XYZ file of C-alpha atoms in Angstrom:
183
model
C 42.589 85.419 120.521
C 42.992 83.209 123.591
C 40.003 80.995 124.297
C 39.038 78.228 126.697
C 36.313 75.744 125.698
C 34.217 74.405 128.589
C 31.505 71.747 128.678
C 30.689 68.258 129.851
C 32.032 65.064 128.287
C 30.411 64.849 124.860
C 29.478 68.557 124.679
C 31.455 69.031 121.469
C 34.464 70.790 122.963
C 36.938 69.033 120.663
C 34.885 69.646 117.540
C 34.353 73.328 118.318
C 37.968 73.849 119.361
C 39.207 72.378 116.057
C 36.790 74.509 114.029
C 37.807 77.657 115.930
C 41.506 76.944 115.444
C 40.992 76.419 111.734
C 38.885 79.567 111.351
C 41.111 81.784 113.524
C 44.454 80.215 112.394
C 45.628 79.562 115.955
C 46.859 76.308 117.556
C 44.692 73.891 119.494
C 45.908 72.913 122.948
C 43.736 69.820 123.579
C 44.731 68.500 126.964
C 42.947 65.144 126.628
C 44.655 64.310 123.331
C 48.006 65.416 124.699
C 47.560 63.264 127.822
C 46.527 60.214 125.765
C 49.541 60.727 123.503
C 51.873 61.115 126.500
C 50.455 57.904 127.992
C 50.893 56.002 124.722
C 54.465 57.321 124.377
C 55.149 56.523 128.059
C 56.611 59.975 128.717
C 57.161 61.192 132.286
C 53.893 63.158 132.089
C 52.127 60.095 130.684
C 53.379 57.900 133.506
C 52.101 60.412 136.059
C 48.716 60.699 134.335
C 47.885 57.112 133.317
C 46.226 55.870 136.507
C 44.033 58.965 136.737
C 42.920 58.843 133.100
C 42.161 55.099 133.248
C 39.808 55.569 136.215
C 38.167 58.792 134.996
C 39.766 60.887 137.753
C 41.281 64.329 137.192
C 45.059 64.517 136.811
C 46.503 66.519 139.760
C 46.572 70.269 139.223
C 50.310 70.620 139.837
C 51.077 68.187 137.002
C 48.727 69.872 134.559
C 49.822 73.433 135.377
C 53.447 72.444 134.811
C 52.549 71.005 131.425
C 50.397 74.009 130.390
C 53.231 76.367 131.349
C 55.673 74.475 129.123
C 53.182 74.486 126.235
C 52.430 78.212 126.503
C 56.125 79.030 126.208
C 56.358 77.614 122.673
C 56.519 80.070 119.768
C 53.368 78.900 117.966
C 51.014 80.274 120.656
C 52.242 83.860 120.312
C 49.176 85.000 118.328
C 46.657 83.031 120.370
C 45.339 79.566 121.127
C 42.289 77.527 121.998
C 42.611 75.496 125.176
C 40.324 72.461 125.423
C 40.103 70.171 128.444
C 41.554 72.673 130.918
C 40.687 74.347 133.215
C 38.064 72.088 134.779
C 37.729 73.645 138.213
C 37.506 77.207 139.524
C 40.890 76.669 141.204
C 42.404 75.656 137.851
C 40.826 78.732 136.249
C 42.550 80.881 138.835
C 45.830 79.007 138.338
C 45.542 79.552 134.582
C 45.008 83.279 135.152
C 48.118 83.428 137.370
C 50.102 81.514 134.757
C 48.926 83.760 131.922
C 49.781 86.821 133.977
C 53.310 85.441 134.537
C 53.617 84.918 130.779
C 52.213 88.385 129.931
C 49.158 86.808 128.265
C 45.449 87.093 129.037
C 42.339 85.038 128.404
C 39.799 86.597 126.056
C 36.846 84.233 126.626
C 35.775 81.066 128.388
C 33.164 79.477 126.118
C 30.600 77.264 127.864
C 28.938 74.720 125.568
C 25.681 74.151 127.408
C 24.263 70.683 126.640
C 21.587 68.696 128.551
C 22.838 65.744 130.615
C 20.985 63.094 128.568
C 22.556 64.462 125.366
C 26.033 64.342 126.957
C 25.542 60.673 127.875
C 24.166 59.798 124.456
C 26.963 61.549 122.552
C 29.708 60.139 124.780
C 28.454 56.565 124.476
C 28.615 56.870 120.657
C 32.325 57.697 120.671
C 34.826 54.868 120.356
C 37.399 55.713 123.005
C 38.854 53.445 125.665
C 38.047 55.992 128.397
C 34.354 56.121 127.419
C 33.071 52.935 129.086
C 29.685 53.440 130.854
C 31.253 53.374 134.342
C 34.003 55.833 133.450
C 31.527 58.063 131.597
C 29.275 58.229 134.639
C 32.277 59.004 136.880
C 33.380 61.779 134.528
C 29.873 63.256 134.517
C 29.715 63.085 138.325
C 33.089 64.861 138.573
C 31.960 67.383 135.997
C 28.888 68.400 137.989
C 30.737 68.348 141.296
C 33.965 70.093 140.327
C 33.588 71.798 136.966
C 30.295 73.694 137.146
C 31.633 76.194 139.757
C 34.098 77.455 137.115
C 31.162 79.134 135.385
C 30.747 81.482 138.354
C 34.489 82.166 138.306
C 34.472 83.318 134.675
C 31.094 85.029 134.877
C 32.359 87.173 137.779
C 35.305 88.231 135.581
C 33.026 88.997 132.591
C 34.829 86.341 130.529
C 32.020 83.775 130.193
C 30.179 83.127 126.917
C 27.269 80.676 127.181
C 26.543 78.911 123.893
C 23.760 76.396 123.211
C 25.765 73.254 122.395
C 22.676 71.164 121.646
C 22.486 72.076 117.962
C 24.461 71.298 114.808
C 28.235 71.809 115.046
C 27.989 74.415 112.281
C 25.355 76.421 114.161
C 27.338 76.221 117.414
C 30.406 77.499 115.545
C 28.435 80.388 114.013
C 27.094 81.342 117.456
C 30.607 81.332 118.937
C 32.144 83.360 116.114
C 29.323 85.916 116.254
C 30.287 86.714 119.852
C 34.097 86.446 119.825
C 34.460 88.547 116.664
C 32.589 91.517 118.171
């Protein structure tokens, strides 16, 4: 099973991705965590990404695609994966499809965690992360609406989009996801 989790900042992508990975026994590819770790470790990728992450901007596509390619070549993703934090734009969705095709893999589902804007803001402000200041949160939400929402059309056109109500308990969201992906 190869899944992408989509949703705004605070939609529960990380929580749902972790639960899915545990339930399906596949690895989690959480781009945000990997970027934060690369920044903390001052790797080449971290040095390229730090200024973007600190200002709430998206890391350039070429950098991310290169990283995703390297990650998808590792042995542990052979039986599937859950990708969280990427793709964020329709262009990135297309790039991911090209990359998967090159690697003889395919995406099963893009899961959209649909959550109202006020809930996204509320949830995000409760987290204790350095990139969750009010200004950066608002910038991330603005970018999300401007750049990320068109990806829904991209996946819907390809019959790969699952829309899940993310404004309910994590357990209920997980049950709703599993009901659909296991059919």
